[in-house]
Amino acid sequence: MNIKLKKILSQLKVLRSLKARIFIIVFLIGIIPSIILTYGILENYEDRAVSVRTSDVQNQLNIIANHLITYNYLTDTSSEVISAELEQISNLYDGRIMVINSGLKVIKDTYGTSEGRTVITESVIKCMKEGTGGSNYDAEYGYIEITTPIIETAAADAAVGNGATENKEKKKDVVLGVMLTNVSTESINVTLDILSRRALLLAILMLVAIFAIALLLSHVLMKPFERVAKAISEVKEGYKDEPISVPDYLETEHIVDAFNELQNRMKVVDTSRQEFVANVSHELKTPITSVKVLADSLLAQGDNVPAELYREFMVDIAEEIEREDKIINDLLSMVKMDRTVATMNVTVVDVNALTELILKRLRPIARKRDIEVVFESKRAVTAEADEVKLTLIITNLVENAIKYNREQGWVKVVLDADHQFFTLEIEDSGIGIPEASLEHIYERFYRVDKSHSREIGGTGLGLAITRNAILMHRGSIKASSVEGEGTTFSVKIPLSYVNA
Ligand code: ADP
C-alpha cells in the first residue's frame, strides 16, 4: 500500500517540485490550525451556552419548586400566582413545564395537553427517587430537558405537630413531585448559525491569505535555486572567466562551489584537449612537409636526375613515411587505451618469463649499438595483470633505455616483489633527463630534446601510454636521473588486480 502510494506520488510530477512541496507544507501548516481553532471555538460556545441556559432555568425552577410547596400546589392547583409564574417562565425560555406529583401524574402542563396523564420516563422516576435534579441536552431536536424535584423539608415544627419526638432531630426531605421542563435552545442555535457563517467567511478569508502567503513563500524561498539554475545554464553557452556565485543559502553556495570546481576541471581538460589537437596536427604535418619538400626538390631537378641522388632522396622520403606511420600507430594505441579503460583483460601473468621474452626481442636492437641488456630477477613473480598492457609497459621503458643510451652502454632490468606489489626497475647508462624535464616526460608529445628524439624515431607518446597502462593497473611510476650518467625508471604494480 505504502509502496503503491509512493509510486503514485512519484508519478505526479508536480509533487516532485520543491516549490510545490514548500507551498503545500506552508498552506497546510497555516490552514489546519485555523480550521481546528474555528470549529473548536464554535463547539465550545455551544457547550457553554447550553450549560449557562440550563443553570439559569434550573435556578428559576428551584425557586418555583419552593413556591409550589408553599402554595401546596401539588394538592391544589388552583393557585393563580403559581400558574402565572409557571406561564411566565415557560414563555421566557420558550419552553414547557409539567408539574408531576408523586403518583407520576401530570397535574399541570403549561401546554395544557398532558394534564392527567402519567409520565414514566426514566429521568422523572430517577428524580423522584433520588431527589436530585438533572438535565439532558438534545442537540438534534434543539431542546434541554430539565428535571427539578419538588422537595418538602420536614421541618422541626412539622415534626412537633406530629407529636413524634424522635423526628425532632431528624429533618427529612420528602420528594412530593417533579417538574419536567423542556427548554428550547433555538436562540443558541441561531447565534451558533450566525457565528458559523462568520467563521466560514473568516475561514475563506484566511484561506485566501494563507494561499497567497504560501505562494509567495514558495516563490521567494526557491528564488536562489532558480538563480543557480540560470547561472549554470548561462555557462552552457561558454565558460565564464569569473566563478559563478549565489551566496543566498549555504546550500546554494555548496552547489555553486561544486559547479565552479567542475568548471575549472573542464577548463583544464579543454585546454589540454586543444593543446593535444594542435600537437597532433603539428606532429603529423612535419613528416608530410618533409616528404613534400624532398619530392618537390627531386622534381625540380628535371628529367636527368642521377640515380644516386634519386635513391638518396627516396631513402629520406621512406624514413619520413615510417615516422608518420609510427606516430599514427602510437596515437592509435593511445586512443585505444583511453577507450578501453573499463576493459582490462586480467590474467595471471608470469612476470619473469614475460620480461625475459621482451628482453630477448629487444636485444638485437641493443646489440646494434653495442649495448648490453641484463635481467636481474630477485624472485619468481606472478601477478594478476593485463598481459598486453604489461608487455607495452616493459617494452616502452626498455626501448627508451636503449634509445637514449650511449654506444657500449648497458641496460639493467631488476624485478622484485613484496607481499603486495612487484617492482620493475629499468636502469640505463644513457644521456639522462634534466631535473626540470622529469615532471613533464609523461605528457603527450613531450620530448627533452626534440631533434635528438626525432633522430632516433621518438614520438613523445611512449611514456604517456606507459603511464596510462600502469595507472590502469593501479600502479605507479617514478623516474630518477643524473644527466650524462643515466636514468632509472621504477614501476610498482599490485600483485592482485583491484577492480574499483
Ligand atoms: P619518445 O617517443 O620521444 O621516446 P617518450 O614519451 O617515450 O617519447 O619519452 C619522452 C621523452 O623522455 C623522450 O623524448 C626523452 O627525451 C625522455 N626519455 C624517456 N626515457 C628516457 C631515458 N631512459 N633516458 C633519457 N631520456 C629519456
Short mmCIF file of N, CA, C and O and ligand atoms in Angstrom, two decimals, residues 326 330 396-397 400-405 426 428 430-433 440-443 445-449 452-454 457-466 481 486-489, ligand 1:
data_model
loop_
_atom_site.label_atom_id
_atom_site.label_comp_id
_atom_site.label_asym_id
_atom_site.label_seq_id
_atom_site.Cartn_x
_atom_site.Cartn_y
_atom_site.Cartn_z
N LYS A 326 54.73 5.60 -37.48
CA LYS A 326 54.96 5.36 -36.06
C LYS A 326 54.06 6.27 -35.21
O LYS A 326 53.46 5.82 -34.21
N ASP A 330 51.27 5.04 -32.62
CA ASP A 330 51.26 5.43 -31.20
C ASP A 330 49.94 6.10 -30.83
O ASP A 330 49.37 5.83 -29.77
N ASN A 396 58.19 -0.39 -23.79
CA ASN A 396 58.44 1.06 -23.94
C ASN A 396 59.61 1.52 -23.08
O ASN A 396 60.47 2.28 -23.54
N LEU A 397 59.63 1.06 -21.81
CA LEU A 397 60.69 1.55 -20.90
C LEU A 397 62.06 1.03 -21.32
O LEU A 397 63.05 1.78 -21.32
N ASN A 400 63.18 2.79 -24.51
CA ASN A 400 63.72 4.12 -24.21
C ASN A 400 65.13 4.03 -23.64
O ASN A 400 66.00 4.81 -23.99
N ALA A 401 65.31 3.05 -22.71
CA ALA A 401 66.62 2.89 -22.08
C ALA A 401 67.68 2.59 -23.14
O ALA A 401 68.84 3.01 -23.02
N ILE A 402 67.27 1.88 -24.20
CA ILE A 402 68.23 1.59 -25.28
C ILE A 402 68.40 2.82 -26.17
O ILE A 402 69.52 3.22 -26.51
N LYS A 403 67.26 3.44 -26.51
CA LYS A 403 67.28 4.59 -27.43
C LYS A 403 68.12 5.75 -26.89
O LYS A 403 68.89 6.37 -27.61
N TYR A 404 67.90 6.05 -25.60
CA TYR A 404 68.60 7.23 -25.03
C TYR A 404 69.87 6.81 -24.30
O TYR A 404 70.17 7.33 -23.24
N ASN A 405 70.58 5.82 -24.88
CA ASN A 405 71.80 5.32 -24.26
C ASN A 405 72.99 5.73 -25.13
O ASN A 405 72.83 6.32 -26.19
N ILE A 426 64.14 -0.17 -14.31
CA ILE A 426 64.85 -0.18 -15.60
C ILE A 426 65.91 0.91 -15.53
O ILE A 426 65.59 2.09 -15.54
N ASP A 428 69.57 2.63 -16.84
CA ASP A 428 70.44 2.69 -18.03
C ASP A 428 71.63 3.60 -17.80
O ASP A 428 71.64 4.38 -16.85
N GLY A 430 72.54 5.91 -19.88
CA GLY A 430 72.36 6.82 -21.03
C GLY A 430 72.58 8.28 -20.74
O GLY A 430 73.25 8.65 -19.75
N ILE A 431 71.91 9.10 -21.57
CA ILE A 431 72.18 10.55 -21.53
C ILE A 431 71.52 11.23 -20.34
O ILE A 431 71.86 12.34 -19.98
N GLY A 432 70.55 10.53 -19.70
CA GLY A 432 69.87 11.12 -18.54
C GLY A 432 68.82 12.15 -18.94
O GLY A 432 68.71 12.53 -20.10
N ILE A 433 68.06 12.57 -17.93
CA ILE A 433 66.99 13.56 -18.16
C ILE A 433 67.24 14.74 -17.22
O ILE A 433 67.45 14.54 -16.02
N HIS A 440 57.74 16.42 -16.73
CA HIS A 440 56.98 16.58 -17.98
C HIS A 440 57.04 15.38 -18.90
O HIS A 440 56.28 15.30 -19.86
N ILE A 441 57.94 14.43 -18.61
CA ILE A 441 58.18 13.38 -19.59
C ILE A 441 56.96 12.50 -19.88
O ILE A 441 56.93 11.84 -20.91
N TYR A 442 55.96 12.54 -18.96
CA TYR A 442 54.77 11.69 -19.21
C TYR A 442 53.71 12.41 -20.03
O TYR A 442 52.68 11.85 -20.35
N GLU A 443 53.98 13.70 -20.33
CA GLU A 443 52.99 14.45 -21.11
C GLU A 443 53.05 14.00 -22.57
O GLU A 443 54.12 13.64 -23.07
N PHE A 445 53.50 14.01 -26.34
CA PHE A 445 54.37 14.71 -27.29
C PHE A 445 55.55 15.43 -26.63
O PHE A 445 56.27 16.15 -27.30
N TYR A 446 55.70 15.24 -25.31
CA TYR A 446 56.84 15.92 -24.68
C TYR A 446 58.12 15.17 -24.98
O TYR A 446 58.21 13.96 -24.82
N ARG A 447 59.14 15.91 -25.43
CA ARG A 447 60.47 15.32 -25.65
C ARG A 447 61.51 16.28 -25.11
O ARG A 447 61.38 17.49 -25.31
N VAL A 448 62.49 15.73 -24.42
CA VAL A 448 63.50 16.61 -23.82
C VAL A 448 64.25 17.35 -24.94
O VAL A 448 64.37 18.56 -24.93
N ASP A 449 64.71 16.57 -25.88
CA ASP A 449 65.46 17.17 -26.99
C ASP A 449 64.75 16.75 -28.27
O ASP A 449 64.93 15.62 -28.75
N HIS A 452 66.90 15.39 -31.22
CA HIS A 452 67.56 14.12 -30.93
C HIS A 452 66.53 12.99 -30.93
O HIS A 452 66.74 11.93 -31.54
N SER A 453 65.40 13.25 -30.24
CA SER A 453 64.35 12.25 -30.15
C SER A 453 63.83 11.90 -31.55
O SER A 453 63.56 10.75 -31.86
N ARG A 454 63.71 12.94 -32.36
CA ARG A 454 63.22 12.76 -33.73
C ARG A 454 64.20 11.88 -34.52
O ARG A 454 63.80 10.97 -35.24
N GLY A 457 63.79 8.41 -33.74
CA GLY A 457 62.44 7.89 -34.02
C GLY A 457 61.46 7.97 -32.88
O GLY A 457 60.57 7.15 -32.76
N GLY A 458 61.62 8.97 -32.00
CA GLY A 458 60.66 9.11 -30.88
C GLY A 458 59.44 9.93 -31.29
O GLY A 458 59.53 10.80 -32.15
N THR A 459 58.32 9.65 -30.67
CA THR A 459 57.11 10.43 -30.96
C THR A 459 56.67 11.27 -29.77
O THR A 459 55.82 12.14 -29.88
N GLY A 460 57.24 10.99 -28.59
CA GLY A 460 56.83 11.72 -27.38
C GLY A 460 55.55 11.16 -26.78
O GLY A 460 54.99 11.73 -25.85
N LEU A 461 55.08 10.04 -27.31
CA LEU A 461 53.84 9.46 -26.79
C LEU A 461 54.09 8.23 -25.91
O LEU A 461 53.23 7.85 -25.11
N GLY A 462 55.28 7.64 -26.07
CA GLY A 462 55.59 6.36 -25.39
C GLY A 462 55.33 6.39 -23.89
O GLY A 462 54.61 5.54 -23.36
N LEU A 463 55.88 7.38 -23.18
CA LEU A 463 55.75 7.41 -21.72
C LEU A 463 54.32 7.74 -21.29
O LEU A 463 53.86 7.27 -20.25
N ALA A 464 53.62 8.55 -22.12
CA ALA A 464 52.22 8.85 -21.81
C ALA A 464 51.40 7.57 -21.83
O ALA A 464 50.60 7.30 -20.93
N ILE A 465 51.65 6.76 -22.86
CA ILE A 465 50.93 5.48 -22.98
C ILE A 465 51.33 4.56 -21.82
O ILE A 465 50.48 3.93 -21.18
N THR A 466 52.61 4.50 -21.53
CA THR A 466 53.13 3.63 -20.47
C THR A 466 52.49 3.97 -19.13
O THR A 466 52.01 3.11 -18.40
N SER A 481 67.14 10.54 -12.30
CA SER A 481 68.15 10.59 -13.36
C SER A 481 69.29 11.53 -13.01
O SER A 481 69.11 12.53 -12.30
N GLY A 486 72.88 8.54 -16.47
CA GLY A 486 71.86 7.52 -16.70
C GLY A 486 70.54 7.81 -16.01
O GLY A 486 70.42 8.79 -15.26
N THR A 487 69.59 6.95 -16.28
CA THR A 487 68.23 7.15 -15.75
C THR A 487 67.73 5.83 -15.18
O THR A 487 68.07 4.76 -15.67
N THR A 488 66.90 5.93 -14.09
CA THR A 488 66.24 4.74 -13.56
C THR A 488 64.74 4.99 -13.50
O THR A 488 64.30 5.97 -12.89
N PHE A 489 63.98 4.12 -14.15
CA PHE A 489 62.52 4.16 -14.03
C PHE A 489 62.08 3.05 -13.09
O PHE A 489 62.51 1.90 -13.25
P1 ADP B 1 59.72 9.23 -27.25
O1 ADP B 1 58.90 8.56 -28.26
O2 ADP B 1 60.28 10.55 -27.72
O3 ADP B 1 60.78 8.35 -26.69
P2 ADP B 1 58.59 9.05 -24.65
O4 ADP B 1 57.27 9.52 -24.15
O5 ADP B 1 58.87 7.62 -24.56
O6 ADP B 1 58.74 9.62 -26.11
O7 ADP B 1 59.66 9.82 -23.80
C1 ADP B 1 59.55 11.20 -23.65
C2 ADP B 1 60.92 11.85 -23.53
O8 ADP B 1 61.54 11.47 -22.30
C3 ADP B 1 61.86 11.39 -24.58
O9 ADP B 1 61.77 12.20 -25.73
C4 ADP B 1 63.19 11.56 -23.91
O10 ADP B 1 63.66 12.89 -24.07
C5 ADP B 1 62.90 11.32 -22.46
N1 ADP B 1 63.29 9.96 -22.02
C6 ADP B 1 62.49 8.90 -21.92
N2 ADP B 1 63.16 7.82 -21.46
C7 ADP B 1 64.45 8.20 -21.29
C8 ADP B 1 65.64 7.56 -20.84
N3 ADP B 1 65.67 6.28 -20.49
N4 ADP B 1 66.76 8.29 -20.80
C9 ADP B 1 66.76 9.58 -21.16
N5 ADP B 1 65.69 10.26 -21.59
C10 ADP B 1 64.54 9.58 -21.66
#
